[in-house]
Amino acid sequence: MDFIYSIIPAGVLSQVFVGLSRTTILFIVASGLSLILGVLRIPNVAHGSLYMIGAFTAFTVTKIFGSGSAGFWMALIIAPLVVAFISLIAERGMFQFLYEREHLMLLLLTFAFSLVFGDLVKLVWGGEYKSVPVPHIFQGFVPLFGGLPFPLYNLFLLVAGPVVAILLWLLTNKTKIGKIARAAAVDREMVGAVGINVSWVFATVFVIGCYLAGLGGVLVAPTVSVTLGMDHNLIIEAFLIVIMGGLGNIWGALLGALIFGLTQSMGILIWPQFGIIFPYLAVVIVLLFRPTGLLKSTW
Amino acid sequence: MRKKTLLWLSAGIIVLLLFPTFLPRFYVYLASIILLYGLLATSLNLVLGYGGIFQFHHCVFYGVGAYGTTLMLTKTGLPAVFAFFAGPLVSAAFGLIMGIICIRLSKLYFGMLQISLGSLVWAIVYRWYSFTGGDDGIHGIPIPEMLSSPNSAYYYTLTVTIVCLFVMRKIINSPFGSALQGIRDNPVRSEMIGINVRRHQLLALVVAGFFAGVAGSLFVVVDNTVFPDMLFWTLSLEIFIMCLLGGWFTFLGPMLGAAIIIALRTFVSTYTVYWALVLGIIMMLVIFFLPNGILGYVEEKFKKGFIEPEIKE
């Protein structure tokens, strides 16, 4: 390990880890988006808002259960479920009637939802900054690579990302509902013809995707200030990750998130003023050479 | 043009010309804003409604046009006339570049690559403090004395908008416009009958970029400011709503949509801060009950003009 430390400066290394923990959040949100895009073909602009709702709900839940570890674990369970429930209502109440129409209408409907959700959050929680405490067991730092302090919570994120990726892969590839969903993505009518209720398959996939958005919101909450407008940047980033990785491909979303997270953190290190342009530049370069994304798309 | 249409048109223009004589100063400003947003929405409709190109990030062209004009005015000593032409031309050139990069991709990928390019431009504008003013934008842009009063800015906006709408109408009714609509309805068949699909789409992007840039330069005249939010993607979606509300396949629909949205925003904002909520609910209602927009509905109902059948991908 000392060898790595001797060739890569500590600052760079710590930035890499910051980028990796950002990658986890981006991946969890983007994989939900990718799932919805791949199966339902909805470019869900409201995804960012659901992420925001997840973070704000986490704030309320930790308030109720106290800032100890219990509060965080409860938030981790409850908040994504709240988000999933909201999305279920939206899907059954509105989206299911538009699947036959063209995608532009669905896109606009999700945008309408993002506007409504944004203001509802303002109505319920107010416009002030909120902060969610880091749970007790993840407070403090661990020494990495010869004494480089790294927040324990970020380490937890680094574990959470791959876990979600594997669970999601198992869900889509090894379970029946996953197989049906993938079949429905390819040929909706045929799946309907063999007697499967496609409408409920779509609803399930939509809710799972939105659950992931909520989960991302809860996980990010202790590391940033929870604020209105946190949805706007994230949703574009998530979209670009999905496009960069290949529509509907879970591993593509992971790869895209990795590129996005690392270029973001490295960019800030290399050129502080224009750091934010590097991820976008990466997307443009990737799409120039591979117009349909890095990995195979399910479209 | 039929005699009756001509009559209505001239009556409308006369009313618009008389606006500043009986409206207070603020409403004159508002009318100018409506006109330039209407122009912007119409230019989006040119590529999206008539061309069927998924133009997801149209306001980049608008912002580029505005910044182009502003930077010409502030950084160079050239006469203002050059700046007013430079802005739209920069936008058109930007449309060409974006088109060359993106046009080979299909639908959603096209839109997404465009968003990433647009975000790139936004990020540069947002951070380049020494050149674009960064997130503060640029205020108090020096514009010629002739155009500095609200009334003269209004008349300028009105004239330019009418001329642009007239030209766009001509373009849509030209063989080029027909080819574009053919490509929208069936790209494969259009290719078969010898239409160069890519070249037409590229040209459509350049044209739309130009007119969006004109709208940007008009904003500089009316408001004397530019700011990076003009390039942020949420604005693009707002322009989408204007087209949707007014009607995609009608020529004046986007203009009507812009008027309603801007007037509503001004009105609602005086009562509540929850404008986005109101807008979202309006959008949902329009999507479910008026999918062809207001003018589309009127045309359908009265069969006066002709409305194209339900949009197909």
XYZ file of C-alpha atoms in Angstrom:
612
model
C 0.000 0.000 0.000
C 2.850 2.345 0.701
C 3.832 1.888 -2.891
C 0.513 3.314 -4.155
C 0.833 6.113 -1.676
C 4.284 6.999 -2.931
C 3.249 7.401 -6.580
C -0.196 8.983 -6.103
C -0.348 12.113 -3.939
C -2.664 11.950 -0.923
C -4.889 14.748 -2.248
C -5.580 12.889 -5.465
C -6.281 9.670 -3.625
C -8.736 11.275 -1.228
C -10.443 12.990 -4.191
C -10.759 9.594 -5.871
C -12.577 8.261 -2.830
C -14.817 11.305 -2.661
C -15.641 10.674 -6.306
C -16.359 7.031 -5.610
C -18.819 7.805 -2.836
C -20.522 10.284 -5.156
C -20.603 7.485 -7.724
C -22.643 5.343 -5.352
C -25.375 7.955 -5.012
C -25.387 8.679 -8.726
C -25.543 4.993 -9.531
C -28.438 4.230 -7.200
C -30.507 7.089 -8.594
C -29.502 6.467 -12.206
C -30.173 2.740 -12.028
C -33.760 3.473 -11.025
C -34.051 5.881 -13.914
C -32.488 3.329 -16.238
C -34.963 0.694 -15.148
C -37.926 2.965 -15.840
C -36.464 4.106 -19.160
C -35.590 0.616 -20.249
C -38.882 -1.041 -19.477
C -41.512 1.685 -19.561
C -39.713 4.048 -21.942
C -40.528 6.994 -19.722
C -37.857 9.693 -19.507
C -38.778 10.356 -15.898
C -37.875 13.971 -15.142
C -39.660 13.673 -11.788
C -36.985 11.213 -10.684
C -34.875 14.002 -9.223
C -37.834 15.304 -7.266
C -38.433 11.867 -5.771
C -34.788 11.815 -4.737
C -35.343 15.174 -3.070
C -38.491 13.918 -1.335
C -36.481 10.929 -0.103
C -33.881 13.220 1.437
C -36.480 15.475 3.082
C -38.428 12.508 4.434
C -35.186 11.157 5.866
C -34.791 14.476 7.666
C -38.256 14.182 9.219
C -37.811 10.551 10.188
C -34.469 11.141 11.888
C -36.099 14.064 13.689
C -38.802 11.758 15.027
C -36.538 8.863 16.003
C -33.686 10.957 17.276
C -30.307 11.500 15.712
C -28.880 8.241 16.987
C -28.271 5.296 14.725
C -31.895 4.170 15.073
C -33.084 7.334 13.355
C -30.913 6.694 10.341
C -31.888 3.048 9.964
C -35.553 3.927 10.267
C -35.088 6.630 7.638
C -33.363 4.136 5.396
C -36.404 1.867 5.640
C -39.273 4.352 5.755
C -38.279 7.168 3.393
C -37.829 5.080 0.220
C -41.156 3.384 0.970
C -42.849 6.766 1.240
C -41.371 7.721 -2.117
C -42.445 4.399 -3.609
C -45.970 4.940 -2.334
C -46.132 8.424 -3.883
C -44.917 7.035 -7.185
C -47.494 4.237 -7.055
C -50.263 6.806 -6.734
C -48.815 8.838 -9.602
C -48.474 5.788 -11.822
C -51.938 4.380 -11.182
C -53.539 7.802 -11.196
C -51.933 9.261 -14.304
C -49.084 7.557 -16.113
C -50.897 4.325 -16.924
C -53.324 6.213 -19.148
C -50.591 7.625 -21.336
C -48.512 4.564 -22.242
C -50.199 4.332 -25.611
C -49.481 7.934 -26.425
C -46.181 9.249 -27.692
C -43.211 9.689 -25.400
C -43.211 13.433 -25.542
C -46.478 13.512 -23.581
C -45.024 11.203 -20.943
C -41.936 13.380 -20.739
C -44.080 16.468 -20.260
C -46.207 14.718 -17.653
C -43.129 13.785 -15.642
C -42.009 17.380 -15.914
C -45.398 18.500 -14.607
C -44.892 16.128 -11.699
C -41.437 17.489 -11.000
C -42.875 21.008 -10.785
C -45.682 19.892 -8.490
C -43.399 17.798 -6.266
C -40.865 20.623 -6.040
C -43.493 23.026 -4.734
C -45.091 20.458 -2.456
C -41.720 19.938 -0.794
C -41.496 23.692 -0.333
C -45.002 23.667 1.120
C -44.370 20.833 3.552
C -40.788 21.472 4.658
C -40.264 25.160 3.907
C -37.389 26.689 2.026
C -34.633 26.470 4.646
C -31.606 24.235 4.503
C -31.991 21.005 6.403
C -29.242 18.767 7.657
C -29.440 15.098 8.469
C -26.906 13.940 11.079
C -24.433 11.216 10.246
C -25.482 8.163 12.285
C -23.354 7.473 15.367
C -21.784 4.269 14.159
C -20.560 5.949 10.982
C -19.118 8.995 12.640
C -15.399 9.483 12.569
C -12.702 8.618 10.093
C -10.756 5.577 9.086
C -7.105 5.775 8.056
C -6.655 4.641 4.474
C -3.360 4.007 2.687
C -0.947 5.131 5.308
C -2.945 7.504 7.457
C -5.172 9.260 4.941
C -8.355 10.076 6.895
C -11.513 8.994 5.126
C -15.042 9.493 6.559
C -16.531 6.231 7.751
C -19.908 7.115 6.274
C -18.417 7.420 2.787
C -16.914 4.000 3.266
C -20.410 2.742 4.037
C -21.575 4.315 0.755
C -18.794 2.523 -1.109
C -20.199 -0.749 0.171
C -23.842 0.194 -0.428
C -23.340 0.893 -4.139
C -22.148 -2.565 -5.196
C -24.706 -4.211 -2.905
C -27.545 -2.375 -4.645
C -26.038 -3.185 -8.037
C -25.881 -6.899 -7.289
C -29.380 -6.992 -5.789
C -30.738 -5.182 -8.811
C -28.962 -7.539 -11.167
C -30.379 -10.512 -9.310
C -33.830 -8.946 -9.426
C -33.792 -8.321 -13.158
C -32.009 -11.488 -14.220
C -32.884 -14.193 -11.741
C -36.434 -13.523 -10.613
C -39.641 -14.085 -12.518
C -40.819 -10.502 -12.285
C -37.461 -9.351 -13.645
C -37.705 -11.678 -16.596
C -41.280 -10.620 -17.312
C -40.245 -6.977 -17.093
C -37.406 -7.514 -19.552
C -39.737 -9.325 -21.889
C -42.282 -6.511 -21.607
C -39.571 -4.023 -22.482
C -38.920 -5.817 -25.743
C -42.429 -6.733 -26.781
C -45.283 -5.476 -24.738
C -48.112 -6.983 -26.766
C -46.607 -10.453 -26.752
C -46.252 -10.458 -22.975
C -49.841 -9.316 -22.701
C -50.932 -12.031 -25.113
C -49.599 -14.830 -22.922
C -51.864 -13.677 -20.141
C -49.624 -11.475 -18.040
C -51.075 -8.231 -16.765
C -48.575 -5.840 -18.344
C -50.108 -2.846 -16.664
C -49.149 -4.151 -13.222
C -45.698 -5.188 -14.411
C -45.144 -1.630 -15.522
C -46.458 -0.288 -12.227
C -44.097 -2.559 -10.282
C -41.081 -1.543 -12.322
C -41.996 2.124 -11.994
C -42.345 1.839 -8.228
C -39.043 -0.045 -7.875
C -37.295 2.602 -9.962
C -38.741 5.374 -7.829
C -37.862 3.467 -4.659
C -34.237 3.613 -5.797
C -34.533 7.371 -6.278
C -35.792 7.664 -2.707
C -33.015 5.398 -1.457
C -30.441 7.613 -3.152
C -32.003 10.613 -1.459
C -31.750 9.043 1.994
C -28.164 7.928 1.472
C -27.017 11.320 0.245
C -28.786 13.235 3.025
C -26.058 12.986 5.729
C -23.336 14.125 3.321
C -24.930 17.267 1.863
C -27.277 19.983 3.020
C -30.783 18.945 2.098
C -32.225 21.803 0.117
C -34.774 22.766 -2.493
C -33.261 22.581 -5.945
C -31.106 19.577 -5.150
C -33.208 17.780 -7.760
C -32.362 19.997 -10.719
C -28.709 19.173 -11.175
C -29.084 15.582 -10.181
C -31.728 14.709 -12.730
C -29.608 15.879 -15.644
C -26.612 14.017 -14.252
C -28.679 10.857 -13.860
C -29.999 11.129 -17.406
C -26.538 11.603 -18.836
C -25.238 8.621 -16.868
C -28.010 6.428 -18.211
C -27.403 7.573 -21.775
C -23.655 7.204 -21.423
C -23.963 3.666 -20.064
C -26.604 2.457 -22.508
C -30.326 2.747 -21.930
C -31.767 0.218 -19.533
C -28.451 -1.458 -18.745
C -27.741 -1.696 -14.996
C -23.996 -2.225 -15.432
C -23.984 0.615 -17.908
C -25.474 2.847 -15.250
C -22.712 1.761 -12.873
C -20.021 2.451 -15.438
C -21.583 5.792 -16.339
C -21.841 6.786 -12.687
C -18.208 5.834 -12.182
C -17.068 8.005 -15.083
C -19.303 10.841 -13.972
C -18.297 10.708 -10.312
C -14.586 10.463 -10.998
C -14.434 13.172 -13.675
C -16.389 15.388 -11.303
C -14.053 14.970 -8.363
C -10.883 14.958 -10.481
C -12.067 17.963 -12.470
C -12.373 20.029 -9.315
C -8.849 19.037 -8.366
C -7.346 19.805 -11.762
C -9.125 23.028 -12.582
C -11.232 24.363 -9.708
C -13.002 27.052 -11.703
C -14.178 24.854 -14.555
C -14.297 21.559 -12.685
C -18.002 21.171 -13.319
C -17.591 20.968 -17.090
C -15.517 17.761 -17.074
C -18.366 15.271 -16.550
C -20.363 16.888 -19.361
C -17.295 16.815 -21.562
C -16.873 13.129 -20.783
C -20.451 12.437 -21.850
C -20.030 14.311 -25.114
C -16.809 12.443 -25.898
C -18.342 9.064 -25.066
C -21.417 9.705 -27.187
C -19.332 10.983 -30.094
C -17.572 7.657 -30.338
C -20.321 5.373 -29.076
C -23.608 7.054 -29.944
C -25.728 4.421 -28.180
C -23.733 4.280 -24.974
C -20.847 2.233 -23.698
C -22.686 -0.991 -23.026
C -25.464 -2.727 -24.892
C -28.779 -1.010 -24.571
C -31.982 -2.905 -23.992
C -33.814 -0.640 -26.414
C -53.910 34.411 -47.913
C -57.641 34.790 -47.694
C -59.172 38.227 -47.397
C -60.746 37.488 -44.019
C -57.493 36.252 -42.495
C -55.746 39.341 -43.772
C -58.368 41.527 -42.130
C -58.018 39.795 -38.772
C -54.266 39.939 -39.040
C -54.131 43.665 -39.716
C -56.638 44.332 -36.928
C -54.446 42.368 -34.548
C -51.330 44.227 -35.581
C -53.051 47.594 -35.146
C -54.107 46.644 -31.611
C -50.558 45.539 -30.865
C -49.230 48.815 -32.238
C -51.574 50.815 -30.017
C -50.665 48.922 -26.843
C -48.196 51.457 -25.435
C -50.682 54.318 -25.808
C -53.136 52.928 -23.285
C -51.179 50.373 -21.266
C -49.015 51.234 -18.252
C -45.279 50.901 -18.525
C -45.085 47.514 -16.807
C -47.569 45.919 -19.189
C -45.637 47.211 -22.179
C -42.574 45.450 -20.788
C -44.647 42.320 -20.233
C -45.978 42.446 -23.778
C -42.412 42.615 -25.109
C -41.436 39.599 -23.022
C -44.469 37.694 -24.301
C -43.587 38.507 -27.891
C -40.017 37.341 -27.616
C -40.943 34.160 -25.763
C -43.587 33.564 -28.410
C -40.908 33.880 -31.067
C -38.722 31.450 -29.138
C -41.546 28.932 -28.747
C -42.433 29.239 -32.433
C -38.831 28.524 -33.385
C -38.952 25.412 -31.183
C -42.178 24.378 -32.858
C -40.482 24.709 -36.228
C -38.092 21.870 -35.415
C -40.172 19.884 -32.956
C -43.754 20.256 -34.142
C -43.094 20.502 -37.866
C -39.736 18.778 -38.061
C -40.284 16.028 -35.509
C -36.741 16.494 -34.175
C -36.461 15.934 -30.418
C -35.164 19.342 -29.552
C -34.905 18.912 -25.786
C -32.670 21.822 -24.984
C -33.848 24.647 -27.180
C -33.116 27.468 -24.765
C -29.382 26.979 -25.277
C -29.811 28.674 -28.637
C -31.711 31.475 -26.980
C -29.026 31.935 -24.347
C -26.201 31.738 -26.871
C -27.927 34.388 -28.964
C -28.376 36.646 -25.957
C -24.792 36.201 -24.777
C -23.500 36.645 -28.314
C -25.292 39.951 -28.641
C -24.265 41.084 -25.168
C -20.600 40.239 -25.573
C -20.500 42.020 -28.917
C -22.033 45.085 -27.278
C -19.822 45.111 -24.203
C -16.493 43.716 -25.372
C -16.179 45.193 -28.831
C -16.591 48.758 -29.985
C -18.584 47.808 -33.052
C -21.923 49.506 -33.780
C -24.942 47.932 -32.116
C -26.398 46.798 -35.450
C -23.597 44.251 -35.770
C -24.335 42.898 -32.323
C -27.996 42.367 -33.125
C -27.023 40.350 -36.154
C -24.093 38.611 -34.494
C -26.176 37.034 -31.721
C -28.555 35.138 -34.015
C -25.726 34.201 -36.370
C -23.738 32.730 -33.497
C -26.842 30.758 -32.518
C -27.275 29.528 -36.070
C -23.624 28.454 -36.178
C -24.136 26.725 -32.848
C -27.160 24.968 -34.313
C -24.999 23.779 -37.196
C -22.305 22.418 -34.868
C -24.846 20.767 -32.620
C -26.613 19.356 -35.640
C -23.445 17.887 -37.124
C -22.633 16.233 -33.822
C -26.115 15.028 -32.897
C -28.142 14.497 -36.050
C -26.974 10.954 -36.726
C -28.561 9.816 -33.467
C -32.171 8.860 -33.159
C -34.880 10.580 -31.133
C -34.111 10.200 -27.450
C -30.358 9.854 -27.913
C -30.404 12.991 -30.015
C -32.223 14.868 -27.273
C -29.892 13.586 -24.581
C -26.682 14.393 -26.415
C -28.119 17.819 -27.001
C -28.787 18.202 -23.287
C -25.231 17.215 -22.463
C -23.839 19.698 -24.974
C -26.216 22.316 -23.643
C -25.197 21.615 -20.062
C -21.583 21.944 -21.111
C -22.279 25.397 -22.517
C -24.289 26.295 -19.436
C -21.483 25.189 -17.119
C -18.920 27.250 -19.051
C -21.108 30.346 -18.985
C -21.881 29.762 -15.307
C -18.240 29.672 -14.271
C -16.367 31.933 -16.680
C -16.560 34.993 -14.470
C -14.087 37.110 -16.408
C -15.852 36.687 -19.734
C -19.554 35.976 -19.183
C -19.992 37.336 -15.678
C -20.464 33.855 -14.231
C -23.557 33.139 -12.192
C -24.283 36.859 -11.718
C -24.800 37.368 -15.420
C -24.273 40.790 -16.978
C -26.418 43.759 -16.002
C -26.919 47.175 -17.508
C -25.947 46.226 -21.026
C -25.355 49.347 -23.088
C -27.920 49.369 -25.860
C -28.442 52.208 -28.356
C -30.335 55.262 -27.096
C -33.004 54.710 -29.721
C -34.102 51.450 -28.108
C -33.624 52.231 -24.454
C -37.168 53.317 -23.522
C -39.748 50.574 -22.858
C -41.960 51.807 -25.678
C -39.254 51.826 -28.309
C -38.019 48.439 -27.084
C -41.579 47.200 -27.458
C -41.925 48.530 -30.993
C -38.581 47.047 -31.921
C -39.561 43.667 -30.466
C -42.931 43.788 -32.200
C -41.431 44.601 -35.592
C -38.721 41.975 -35.384
C -41.151 39.340 -34.103
C -43.671 39.966 -36.866
C -40.982 39.863 -39.539
C -39.556 36.643 -38.086
C -42.985 35.010 -37.815
C -43.689 35.970 -41.401
C -40.412 34.438 -42.575
C -40.981 31.283 -40.526
C -44.465 30.943 -41.971
C -42.944 31.201 -45.444
C -40.364 28.567 -44.565
C -42.984 26.130 -43.280
C -45.099 26.569 -46.400
C -42.116 26.238 -48.719
C -41.071 22.951 -50.359
C -38.430 22.731 -47.645
C -41.124 22.907 -44.969
C -43.194 20.265 -46.694
C -40.181 17.981 -46.934
C -39.553 18.516 -43.235
C -43.088 17.528 -42.342
C -42.770 14.533 -44.590
C -39.635 13.481 -42.713
C -41.477 13.895 -39.433
C -44.344 11.668 -40.555
C -42.263 9.007 -42.247
C -38.484 9.325 -42.433
C -37.992 6.084 -44.336
C -40.416 6.966 -47.100
C -38.984 10.468 -47.360
C -35.535 8.997 -47.837
C -36.942 6.696 -50.526
C -38.415 9.502 -52.595
C -35.069 11.217 -52.653
C -35.181 13.674 -49.781
C -31.852 14.056 -48.012
C -33.149 13.609 -44.481
C -30.051 14.677 -42.604
C -29.452 17.766 -44.669
C -33.034 18.900 -44.162
C -32.901 18.305 -40.432
C -29.581 20.066 -40.176
C -30.944 23.061 -42.028
C -34.020 23.073 -39.788
C -31.763 23.184 -36.726
C -29.790 26.082 -38.164
C -32.959 28.008 -38.993
C -34.508 27.352 -35.589
C -31.225 28.263 -33.918
C -31.189 31.545 -35.783
C -34.696 32.546 -34.720
C -34.112 31.451 -31.129
C -31.014 33.646 -31.218
C -33.144 36.550 -32.440
C -35.380 36.028 -29.410
C -32.258 36.111 -27.229
C -31.069 39.381 -28.722
C -34.549 40.827 -28.203
C -34.361 39.925 -24.538
C -31.128 41.905 -24.287
C -32.923 44.932 -25.712
C -36.000 44.578 -23.511
C -34.367 43.655 -20.207
C -30.737 44.842 -20.551
C -29.523 41.751 -18.719
C -28.316 38.253 -19.432
C -27.881 35.458 -16.907
C -26.899 31.777 -17.068
C -30.417 30.613 -16.213
C -31.277 31.457 -19.810
C -29.329 28.314 -20.747
C -30.559 26.071 -17.939
C -32.653 23.102 -18.970
C -35.726 23.991 -16.917
C -36.324 26.955 -19.216
C -36.339 24.599 -22.205
C -39.147 22.666 -20.642
C -41.069 25.839 -19.962
C -40.907 26.605 -23.660
C -42.137 23.074 -24.302
C -45.212 23.841 -22.235
C -45.875 26.993 -24.213
C -45.971 24.953 -27.425
C -48.057 22.242 -25.799
C -50.590 24.631 -24.342
C -51.029 26.640 -27.516
C -50.936 23.687 -29.886
C -48.081 21.875 -31.598
C -49.390 21.753 -35.129
C -50.727 25.250 -35.382
C -48.519 28.088 -36.414
C -49.678 30.660 -33.869
C -50.202 28.131 -31.079
C -46.802 28.610 -29.426
C -47.323 32.372 -29.455
C -50.668 31.974 -27.709
C -49.145 29.495 -25.255
C -46.345 31.942 -24.436
C -48.862 34.722 -23.841
C -50.955 32.580 -21.495
C -48.005 31.162 -19.544
C -46.246 34.499 -19.071
C -49.447 36.353 -18.202
C -50.418 33.620 -15.753
C -46.990 33.604 -14.179
C -47.107 37.341 -13.627
C -50.625 37.153 -12.252
C -50.160 34.091 -10.049
C -46.815 35.279 -8.677
C -48.463 38.315 -7.128
C -50.679 36.062 -5.019
C -48.538 33.051 -4.205
C -44.991 31.762 -4.435
C -46.258 28.407 -5.604
C -46.247 29.211 -9.304
C -44.599 25.933 -10.229
C -47.403 24.016 -8.553
C -50.011 25.907 -10.552
C -48.044 25.418 -13.770
C -47.672 21.704 -13.090
C -51.393 21.268 -12.549
C -52.196 23.259 -15.697
C -49.809 21.032 -17.631
C -51.445 17.873 -16.359
C -54.873 19.159 -17.338
C -53.660 20.117 -20.815
C -51.951 16.756 -21.349
C -55.091 14.863 -20.432
C -57.823 17.027 -21.852
C -56.246 19.158 -24.579
C -53.469 17.072 -26.130
C -53.520 19.196 -29.291
C -53.403 22.457 -27.376
C -55.891 25.287 -27.367
C -55.582 26.306 -31.004
C -55.500 22.669 -32.042
C -58.768 22.143 -30.207
C -60.332 25.220 -31.769
C -59.302 24.148 -35.249
C -60.594 20.665 -34.654
C -63.873 21.966 -33.327
C -64.585 24.438 -36.064
C -62.811 22.697 -38.915
C -61.697 26.054 -40.189
C -58.146 25.213 -40.881
C -56.750 21.756 -41.147
C -55.213 19.894 -38.327
C -52.978 16.975 -38.889
C -54.015 13.667 -37.344
C -52.712 12.513 -33.998
C -48.940 12.639 -33.817
C -47.085 9.441 -34.506
C -43.483 8.811 -33.575
